[in-house]
């Protein structure tokens, strides 16, 4: 049997937290509860959950600030976050997603809907956590051994270039904006300038060399794409 996913509920209203916890437990999850930012941080420091349900309105530090903080921290940056809130308008939804939340659910919500959102977020996150070999044309990346080869020749990449290439290869043929790359590769697009992406793309192209470097396309005004359809010279 697969392990029961741990869900950290960060919610100051105990009635709501309890209702969520009971439903999660009945549906094969392992819920833990923190009623404020400090105890939430302690929980995360102790055991990293598989997902965080984060209430926006908390006493002291808000859920929005917490989401940003956890996204900026290397330890917690990959943990999916679903924001819970009574605030339902679009500006708030966007602010929540910009802060690094994976999804957003407005109170009052049905537990059925909440469970569906949790499962969807966990499913969406899962493929990127699987390590393994990705190959596009003659370019091959092994996430387990940290090796990149082109036509069986080993290439040397820095850690950021490796992560960037891994992401682009796992989502090949699609154009990714600088903002999207910051979110997906750096985990935060609030504190890092978009120019950073250009710098690492340049380094990545250099590391890939003349031939493989051509697979990494700049799409003017849109972003970057890794493609097997690159023109050969
Ligand atoms: Ca609250």
Coordinates of C-alpha atoms in Angstrom, one line a residue, residues 85-93 104-107:
X85 CA -9.8 31.7 2.3
X86 CA -13.0 33.6 2.7
X87 CA -11.7 36.1 0.2
X88 CA -12.9 35.0 -3.2
X89 CA -12.2 37.8 -5.7
X90 CA -9.9 37.4 -8.6
X91 CA -7.2 39.8 -7.3
X92 CA -6.8 37.8 -4.2
X93 CA -6.8 34.5 -6.1
X104 CA -6.9 28.2 -4.1
X105 CA -10.2 27.3 -2.5
X106 CA -12.7 29.8 -1.2
X107 CA -14.6 29.3 2.0

